């Protein structure tokens, strides 16, 4: 399946399963970039602090990565019927 957005971005999913995609774009902000895994911050110090916060449980409610899509959507939208 192929989809063309109004901005000219074309994406193709050759698989048999639908995919959720989030594309973000913006004007460059001229700040330094430091990346580690899936995290992006402005410095190694900020990455270290984020790691410490994550390990201390200060990154919000953990969610099970094995939830089916429908249950995950309920969880992130705040539905009380979500499996936790």
Backbone as XML, in Angstrom:
<?xml version="1.0"?>
<chain id="A" units="angstrom">
  <residue number="1" name="UNK">
    <atom name="N" x="0.831" y="-1.186" z="0.000"/>
    <atom name="CA" x="0.000" y="0.000" z="0.000"/>
    <atom name="C" x="0.874" y="1.247" z="0.000"/>
  </residue>
  <residue number="2" name="UNK">
    <atom name="N" x="0.482" y="2.225" z="-0.764"/>
    <atom name="CA" x="1.234" y="3.468" z="-0.858"/>
    <atom name="C" x="0.305" y="4.631" z="-0.563"/>
  </residue>
  <residue number="3" name="UNK">
    <atom name="N" x="0.823" y="5.600" z="0.167"/>
    <atom name="CA" x="0.030" y="6.787" z="0.491"/>
    <atom name="C" x="0.851" y="8.022" z="0.160"/>
  </residue>
  <residue number="4" name="UNK">
    <atom name="N" x="0.205" y="9.033" z="-0.400"/>
    <atom name="CA" x="0.858" y="10.298" z="-0.727"/>
    <atom name="C" x="0.196" y="11.382" z="0.090"/>
  </residue>
  <residue number="5" name="UNK">
    <atom name="N" x="0.984" y="12.058" z="0.921"/>
    <atom name="CA" x="0.463" y="13.147" z="1.716"/>
    <atom name="C" x="0.334" y="14.417" z="0.889"/>
  </residue>
  <residue number="6" name="UNK">
    <atom name="N" x="-0.381" y="15.392" z="1.406"/>
    <atom name="CA" x="-0.582" y="16.658" z="0.682"/>
    <atom name="C" x="0.721" y="17.435" z="0.543"/>
  </residue>
  <residue number="7" name="UNK">
    <atom name="N" x="1.736" y="17.092" z="1.362"/>
    <atom name="CA" x="3.022" y="17.782" z="1.291"/>
    <atom name="C" x="3.992" y="17.099" z="0.338"/>
  </residue>
  <residue number="8" name="UNK">
    <atom name="N" x="3.543" y="16.037" z="-0.335"/>
    <atom name="CA" x="4.390" y="15.356" z="-1.298"/>
    <atom name="C" x="5.196" y="14.204" z="-0.733"/>
  </residue>
  <residue number="9" name="UNK">
    <atom name="N" x="5.025" y="13.882" z="0.542"/>
    <atom name="CA" x="5.737" y="12.750" z="1.131"/>
    <atom name="C" x="5.003" y="11.463" z="0.759"/>
  </residue>
  <residue number="10" name="UNK">
    <atom name="N" x="5.753" y="10.520" z="0.189"/>
    <atom name="CA" x="5.159" y="9.250" z="-0.200"/>
    <atom name="C" x="5.725" y="8.151" z="0.704"/>
  </residue>
  <residue number="11" name="UNK">
    <atom name="N" x="4.838" y="7.314" z="1.215"/>
    <atom name="CA" x="5.257" y="6.200" z="2.056"/>
    <atom name="C" x="4.651" y="4.921" z="1.498"/>
  </residue>
  <residue number="12" name="UNK">
    <atom name="N" x="5.437" y="3.852" z="1.555"/>
    <atom name="CA" x="4.968" y="2.561" z="1.085"/>
    <atom name="C" x="5.117" y="1.533" z="2.200"/>
  </residue>
  <residue number="13" name="UNK">
    <atom name="N" x="4.074" y="0.774" z="2.428"/>
    <atom name="CA" x="4.097" y="-0.324" z="3.388"/>
    <atom name="C" x="3.926" y="-1.610" z="2.589"/>
  </residue>
  <residue number="14" name="UNK">
    <atom name="N" x="5.015" y="-2.340" z="2.356"/>
    <atom name="CA" x="4.914" y="-3.555" z="1.549"/>
    <atom name="C" x="4.337" y="-4.741" z="2.317"/>
  </residue>
  <residue number="15" name="UNK">
    <atom name="N" x="4.111" y="-4.584" z="3.607"/>
    <atom name="CA" x="3.618" y="-5.685" z="4.430"/>
    <atom name="C" x="2.118" y="-5.871" z="4.328"/>
  </residue>
  <residue number="16" name="UNK">
    <atom name="N" x="1.662" y="-6.914" z="4.998"/>
    <atom name="CA" x="0.232" y="-7.235" z="5.026"/>
    <atom name="C" x="-0.476" y="-6.625" z="6.227"/>
  </residue>
  <residue number="17" name="UNK">
    <atom name="N" x="0.279" y="-6.011" z="7.135"/>
    <atom name="CA" x="-0.274" y="-5.448" z="8.356"/>
    <atom name="C" x="-0.181" y="-3.928" z="8.294"/>
  </residue>
  <residue number="18" name="UNK">
    <atom name="N" x="-1.251" y="-3.243" z="8.694"/>
    <atom name="CA" x="-1.229" y="-1.781" z="8.722"/>
    <atom name="C" x="-0.139" y="-1.295" z="9.666"/>
  </residue>
  <residue number="19" name="UNK">
    <atom name="N" x="0.384" y="-0.115" z="9.392"/>
    <atom name="CA" x="1.418" y="0.479" z="10.238"/>
    <atom name="C" x="0.986" y="1.879" z="10.650"/>
  </residue>
  <residue number="20" name="UNK">
    <atom name="N" x="1.303" y="2.258" z="11.888"/>
    <atom name="CA" x="1.086" y="3.618" z="12.361"/>
    <atom name="C" x="2.396" y="4.366" z="12.195"/>
  </residue>
  <residue number="21" name="UNK">
    <atom name="N" x="2.347" y="5.550" z="11.599"/>
    <atom name="CA" x="3.549" y="6.333" z="11.323"/>
    <atom name="C" x="3.339" y="7.751" z="11.809"/>
  </residue>
  <residue number="22" name="UNK">
    <atom name="N" x="4.348" y="8.297" z="12.467"/>
    <atom name="CA" x="4.321" y="9.685" z="12.917"/>
    <atom name="C" x="5.510" y="10.391" z="12.294"/>
  </residue>
  <residue number="23" name="UNK">
    <atom name="N" x="5.251" y="11.442" z="11.538"/>
    <atom name="CA" x="6.312" y="12.223" z="10.911"/>
    <atom name="C" x="6.258" y="13.626" z="11.492"/>
  </residue>
  <residue number="24" name="UNK">
    <atom name="N" x="7.366" y="14.083" z="11.998"/>
    <atom name="CA" x="7.455" y="15.425" z="12.554"/>
    <atom name="C" x="8.450" y="16.232" z="11.735"/>
  </residue>
  <residue number="25" name="UNK">
    <atom name="N" x="8.172" y="17.490" z="11.571"/>
    <atom name="CA" x="9.080" y="18.359" z="10.837"/>
    <atom name="C" x="8.976" y="19.762" z="11.409"/>
  </residue>
  <residue number="26" name="UNK">
    <atom name="N" x="9.995" y="20.541" z="11.184"/>
    <atom name="CA" x="9.962" y="21.908" z="11.664"/>
    <atom name="C" x="11.171" y="22.688" z="11.198"/>
  </residue>
  <residue number="27" name="UNK">
    <atom name="N" x="11.209" y="23.910" z="11.585"/>
    <atom name="CA" x="12.312" y="24.800" z="11.245"/>
    <atom name="C" x="13.505" y="24.465" z="12.143"/>
  </residue>
  <residue number="28" name="UNK">
    <atom name="N" x="14.710" y="24.381" z="11.597"/>
    <atom name="CA" x="15.884" y="24.120" z="12.439"/>
    <atom name="C" x="15.990" y="25.159" z="13.560"/>
  </residue>
  <residue number="29" name="UNK">
    <atom name="N" x="16.343" y="24.697" z="14.777"/>
    <atom name="CA" x="16.414" y="25.607" z="15.920"/>
    <atom name="C" x="17.845" y="25.995" z="16.276"/>
  </residue>
  <residue number="30" name="UNK">
    <atom name="N" x="18.823" y="25.447" z="15.552"/>
    <atom name="CA" x="20.208" y="25.846" z="15.784"/>
    <atom name="C" x="20.759" y="25.433" z="17.135"/>
  </residue>
  <residue number="31" name="UNK">
    <atom name="N" x="20.284" y="24.327" z="17.689"/>
    <atom name="CA" x="20.748" y="23.835" z="18.985"/>
    <atom name="C" x="21.599" y="22.587" z="18.785"/>
  </residue>
  <residue number="32" name="UNK">
    <atom name="N" x="22.501" y="22.311" z="19.737"/>
    <atom name="CA" x="23.277" y="21.073" z="19.639"/>
    <atom name="C" x="22.371" y="19.856" z="19.816"/>
  </residue>
  <residue number="33" name="UNK">
    <atom name="N" x="22.806" y="18.724" z="19.275"/>
    <atom name="CA" x="22.025" y="17.503" z="19.342"/>
    <atom name="C" x="22.898" y="16.382" z="19.883"/>
  </residue>
  <residue number="34" name="UNK">
    <atom name="N" x="22.369" y="15.670" z="20.871"/>
    <atom name="CA" x="23.022" y="14.474" z="21.409"/>
    <atom name="C" x="21.989" y="13.363" z="21.389"/>
  </residue>
  <residue number="35" name="UNK">
    <atom name="N" x="22.369" y="12.194" z="20.893"/>
    <atom name="CA" x="21.424" y="11.080" z="20.787"/>
    <atom name="C" x="22.002" y="9.837" z="21.442"/>
  </residue>
  <residue number="36" name="UNK">
    <atom name="N" x="21.099" y="9.071" z="22.026"/>
    <atom name="CA" x="21.470" y="7.805" z="22.653"/>
    <atom name="C" x="20.262" y="6.894" z="22.555"/>
  </residue>
  <residue number="37" name="UNK">
    <atom name="N" x="20.376" y="5.816" z="21.810"/>
    <atom name="CA" x="19.220" y="4.940" z="21.610"/>
    <atom name="C" x="18.116" y="5.704" z="20.907"/>
  </residue>
  <residue number="38" name="UNK">
    <atom name="N" x="16.944" y="5.706" z="21.504"/>
    <atom name="CA" x="15.816" y="6.425" z="20.905"/>
    <atom name="C" x="15.641" y="7.823" z="21.481"/>
  </residue>
  <residue number="39" name="UNK">
    <atom name="N" x="16.538" y="8.226" z="22.377"/>
    <atom name="CA" x="16.415" y="9.532" z="23.012"/>
    <atom name="C" x="17.280" y="10.551" z="22.310"/>
  </residue>
  <residue number="40" name="UNK">
    <atom name="N" x="16.757" y="11.767" z="22.205"/>
    <atom name="CA" x="17.507" y="12.882" z="21.620"/>
    <atom name="C" x="17.378" y="14.073" z="22.560"/>
  </residue>
  <residue number="41" name="UNK">
    <atom name="N" x="18.499" y="14.610" z="22.950"/>
    <atom name="CA" x="18.551" y="15.770" z="23.849"/>
    <atom name="C" x="19.562" y="16.755" z="23.264"/>
  </residue>
  <residue number="42" name="UNK">
    <atom name="N" x="19.921" y="17.768" z="24.048"/>
    <atom name="CA" x="20.889" y="18.762" z="23.598"/>
    <atom name="C" x="22.311" y="18.487" z="24.078"/>
  </residue>
  <residue number="43" name="UNK">
    <atom name="N" x="22.487" y="17.591" z="25.041"/>
    <atom name="CA" x="23.836" y="17.315" z="25.541"/>
    <atom name="C" x="23.892" y="15.929" z="26.173"/>
  </residue>
  <residue number="44" name="UNK">
    <atom name="N" x="25.100" y="15.429" z="26.373"/>
    <atom name="CA" x="25.266" y="14.150" z="27.056"/>
    <atom name="C" x="24.764" y="14.244" z="28.495"/>
  </residue>
  <residue number="45" name="UNK">
    <atom name="N" x="24.957" y="15.406" z="29.112"/>
    <atom name="CA" x="24.461" y="15.616" z="30.476"/>
    <atom name="C" x="22.938" y="15.439" z="30.536"/>
  </residue>
  <residue number="46" name="UNK">
    <atom name="N" x="22.223" y="15.994" z="29.559"/>
    <atom name="CA" x="20.770" y="15.836" z="29.517"/>
    <atom name="C" x="20.379" y="14.385" z="29.265"/>
  </residue>
  <residue number="47" name="UNK">
    <atom name="N" x="21.132" y="13.684" z="28.419"/>
    <atom name="CA" x="20.864" y="12.268" z="28.194"/>
    <atom name="C" x="21.057" y="11.468" z="29.482"/>
  </residue>
  <residue number="48" name="UNK">
    <atom name="N" x="22.135" y="11.778" z="30.216"/>
    <atom name="CA" x="22.383" y="11.099" z="31.485"/>
    <atom name="C" x="21.249" y="11.364" z="32.477"/>
  </residue>
  <residue number="49" name="UNK">
    <atom name="N" x="20.775" y="12.602" z="32.533"/>
    <atom name="CA" x="19.678" y="12.945" z="33.437"/>
    <atom name="C" x="18.400" y="12.223" z="33.032"/>
  </residue>
  <residue number="50" name="UNK">
    <atom name="N" x="18.143" y="12.141" z="31.733"/>
    <atom name="CA" x="16.956" y="11.429" z="31.258"/>
    <atom name="C" x="17.043" y="9.948" z="31.626"/>
  </residue>
  <residue number="51" name="UNK">
    <atom name="N" x="18.223" y="9.359" z="31.493"/>
    <atom name="CA" x="18.412" y="7.958" z="31.872"/>
    <atom name="C" x="18.153" y="7.771" z="33.358"/>
  </residue>
  <residue number="52" name="UNK">
    <atom name="N" x="18.686" y="8.673" z="34.172"/>
    <atom name="CA" x="18.455" y="8.608" z="35.620"/>
    <atom name="C" x="16.970" y="8.751" z="35.950"/>
  </residue>
  <residue number="53" name="UNK">
    <atom name="N" x="16.293" y="9.696" z="35.305"/>
    <atom name="CA" x="14.863" y="9.900" z="35.534"/>
    <atom name="C" x="14.070" y="8.655" z="35.124"/>
  </residue>
  <residue number="54" name="UNK">
    <atom name="N" x="14.416" y="8.090" z="33.986"/>
    <atom name="CA" x="13.731" y="6.892" z="33.501"/>
    <atom name="C" x="13.917" y="5.742" z="34.497"/>
  </residue>
  <residue number="55" name="UNK">
    <atom name="N" x="15.156" y="5.517" z="34.908"/>
    <atom name="CA" x="15.451" y="4.427" z="35.843"/>
    <atom name="C" x="14.781" y="4.630" z="37.201"/>
  </residue>
  <residue number="56" name="UNK">
    <atom name="N" x="14.525" y="5.883" z="37.567"/>
    <atom name="CA" x="13.867" y="6.191" z="38.841"/>
    <atom name="C" x="12.339" y="6.197" z="38.715"/>
  </residue>
  <residue number="57" name="UNK">
    <atom name="N" x="11.817" y="5.915" z="37.515"/>
    <atom name="CA" x="10.368" y="5.864" z="37.322"/>
    <atom name="C" x="9.714" y="7.216" z="37.157"/>
  </residue>
  <residue number="58" name="UNK">
    <atom name="N" x="10.487" y="8.233" z="36.785"/>
    <atom name="CA" x="9.928" y="9.583" z="36.637"/>
    <atom name="C" x="9.556" y="9.920" z="35.190"/>
  </residue>
  <residue number="59" name="UNK">
    <atom name="N" x="9.361" y="8.900" z="34.360"/>
    <atom name="CA" x="9.009" y="9.130" z="32.958"/>
    <atom name="C" x="7.554" y="8.803" z="32.681"/>
  </residue>
  <residue number="60" name="UNK">
    <atom name="N" x="6.720" y="8.834" z="33.690"/>
    <atom name="CA" x="5.311" y="8.540" z="33.500"/>
    <atom name="C" x="5.012" y="7.072" z="33.733"/>
  </residue>
  <residue number="61" name="UNK">
    <atom name="N" x="3.828" y="6.668" z="33.369"/>
    <atom name="CA" x="3.364" y="5.307" z="33.600"/>
    <atom name="C" x="3.983" y="4.377" z="32.557"/>
  </residue>
  <residue number="62" name="UNK">
    <atom name="N" x="4.706" y="3.348" z="33.006"/>
    <atom name="CA" x="5.222" y="2.379" z="32.032"/>
    <atom name="C" x="4.059" y="1.637" z="31.382"/>
  </residue>
  <residue number="63" name="UNK">
    <atom name="N" x="4.221" y="1.234" z="30.166"/>
    <atom name="CA" x="3.177" y="0.490" z="29.486"/>
    <atom name="C" x="3.766" y="-0.782" z="28.900"/>
  </residue>
  <residue number="64" name="UNK">
    <atom name="N" x="2.964" y="-1.852" z="28.888"/>
    <atom name="CA" x="3.442" y="-3.116" z="28.347"/>
    <atom name="C" x="3.585" y="-3.028" z="26.828"/>
  </residue>
  <residue number="65" name="UNK">
    <atom name="N" x="4.744" y="-3.347" z="26.322"/>
    <atom name="CA" x="5.020" y="-3.230" z="24.887"/>
    <atom name="C" x="4.349" y="-4.322" z="24.064"/>
  </residue>
  <residue number="66" name="UNK">
    <atom name="N" x="3.682" y="-5.253" z="24.727"/>
    <atom name="CA" x="3.068" y="-6.364" z="24.013"/>
    <atom name="C" x="1.563" y="-6.208" z="23.856"/>
  </residue>
  <residue number="67" name="UNK">
    <atom name="N" x="1.025" y="-5.054" z="24.204"/>
    <atom name="CA" x="-0.422" y="-4.851" z="24.074"/>
    <atom name="C" x="-0.842" y="-4.837" z="22.609"/>
  </residue>
  <residue number="68" name="UNK">
    <atom name="N" x="-2.008" y="-5.397" z="22.301"/>
    <atom name="CA" x="-2.563" y="-5.235" z="20.955"/>
    <atom name="C" x="-2.860" y="-3.748" z="20.700"/>
  </residue>
  <residue number="69" name="UNK">
    <atom name="N" x="-2.900" y="-3.348" z="19.445"/>
    <atom name="CA" x="-3.105" y="-1.946" z="19.081"/>
    <atom name="C" x="-4.328" y="-1.333" z="19.762"/>
  </residue>
  <residue number="70" name="UNK">
    <atom name="N" x="-5.456" y="-2.042" z="19.769"/>
    <atom name="CA" x="-6.685" y="-1.476" z="20.343"/>
    <atom name="C" x="-6.507" y="-1.199" z="21.839"/>
  </residue>
  <residue number="71" name="UNK">
    <atom name="N" x="-5.864" y="-2.117" z="22.557"/>
    <atom name="CA" x="-5.643" y="-1.901" z="23.988"/>
    <atom name="C" x="-4.670" y="-0.761" z="24.230"/>
  </residue>
  <residue number="72" name="UNK">
    <atom name="N" x="-3.648" y="-0.669" z="23.377"/>
    <atom name="CA" x="-2.671" y="0.421" z="23.512"/>
    <atom name="C" x="-3.347" y="1.762" z="23.290"/>
  </residue>
  <residue number="73" name="UNK">
    <atom name="N" x="-4.193" y="1.848" z="22.270"/>
    <atom name="CA" x="-4.907" y="3.107" z="22.002"/>
    <atom name="C" x="-5.774" y="3.508" z="23.192"/>
  </residue>
  <residue number="74" name="UNK">
    <atom name="N" x="-6.433" y="2.542" z="23.823"/>
    <atom name="CA" x="-7.246" y="2.843" z="25.005"/>
    <atom name="C" x="-6.358" y="3.357" z="26.134"/>
  </residue>
  <residue number="75" name="UNK">
    <atom name="N" x="-5.196" y="2.749" z="26.305"/>
    <atom name="CA" x="-4.283" y="3.151" z="27.369"/>
    <atom name="C" x="-3.815" y="4.596" z="27.188"/>
  </residue>
  <residue number="76" name="UNK">
    <atom name="N" x="-3.382" y="4.953" z="25.982"/>
    <atom name="CA" x="-2.836" y="6.293" z="25.780"/>
    <atom name="C" x="-3.908" y="7.371" z="25.688"/>
  </residue>
  <residue number="77" name="UNK">
    <atom name="N" x="-5.151" y="6.983" z="25.446"/>
    <atom name="CA" x="-6.216" y="7.987" z="25.412"/>
    <atom name="C" x="-6.883" y="8.144" z="26.768"/>
  </residue>
  <residue number="78" name="UNK">
    <atom name="N" x="-6.430" y="7.365" z="27.767"/>
    <atom name="CA" x="-6.940" y="7.523" z="29.111"/>
    <atom name="C" x="-8.209" y="6.758" z="29.408"/>
  </residue>
  <residue number="79" name="UNK">
    <atom name="N" x="-8.595" y="5.842" z="28.546"/>
    <atom name="CA" x="-9.796" y="5.056" z="28.794"/>
    <atom name="C" x="-9.613" y="4.182" z="30.016"/>
  </residue>
  <residue number="80" name="UNK">
    <atom name="N" x="-10.618" y="4.114" z="30.872"/>
    <atom name="CA" x="-10.532" y="3.294" z="32.078"/>
    <atom name="C" x="-10.638" y="1.811" z="31.766"/>
  </residue>
  <residue number="81" name="UNK">
    <atom name="N" x="-11.008" y="1.461" z="30.533"/>
    <atom name="CA" x="-11.136" y="0.049" z="30.156"/>
    <atom name="C" x="-9.816" y="-0.526" z="29.657"/>
  </residue>
  <residue number="82" name="UNK">
    <atom name="N" x="-8.774" y="0.272" z="29.609"/>
    <atom name="CA" x="-7.497" y="-0.215" z="29.088"/>
    <atom name="C" x="-6.893" y="-1.256" z="30.026"/>
  </residue>
  <residue number="83" name="UNK">
    <atom name="N" x="-6.263" y="-2.248" z="29.447"/>
    <atom name="CA" x="-5.569" y="-3.269" z="30.233"/>
    <atom name="C" x="-4.238" y="-2.694" z="30.678"/>
  </residue>
  <residue number="84" name="UNK">
    <atom name="N" x="-3.979" y="-2.721" z="31.961"/>
    <atom name="CA" x="-2.723" y="-2.175" z="32.486"/>
    <atom name="C" x="-1.904" y="-3.253" z="33.122"/>
  </residue>
</chain>
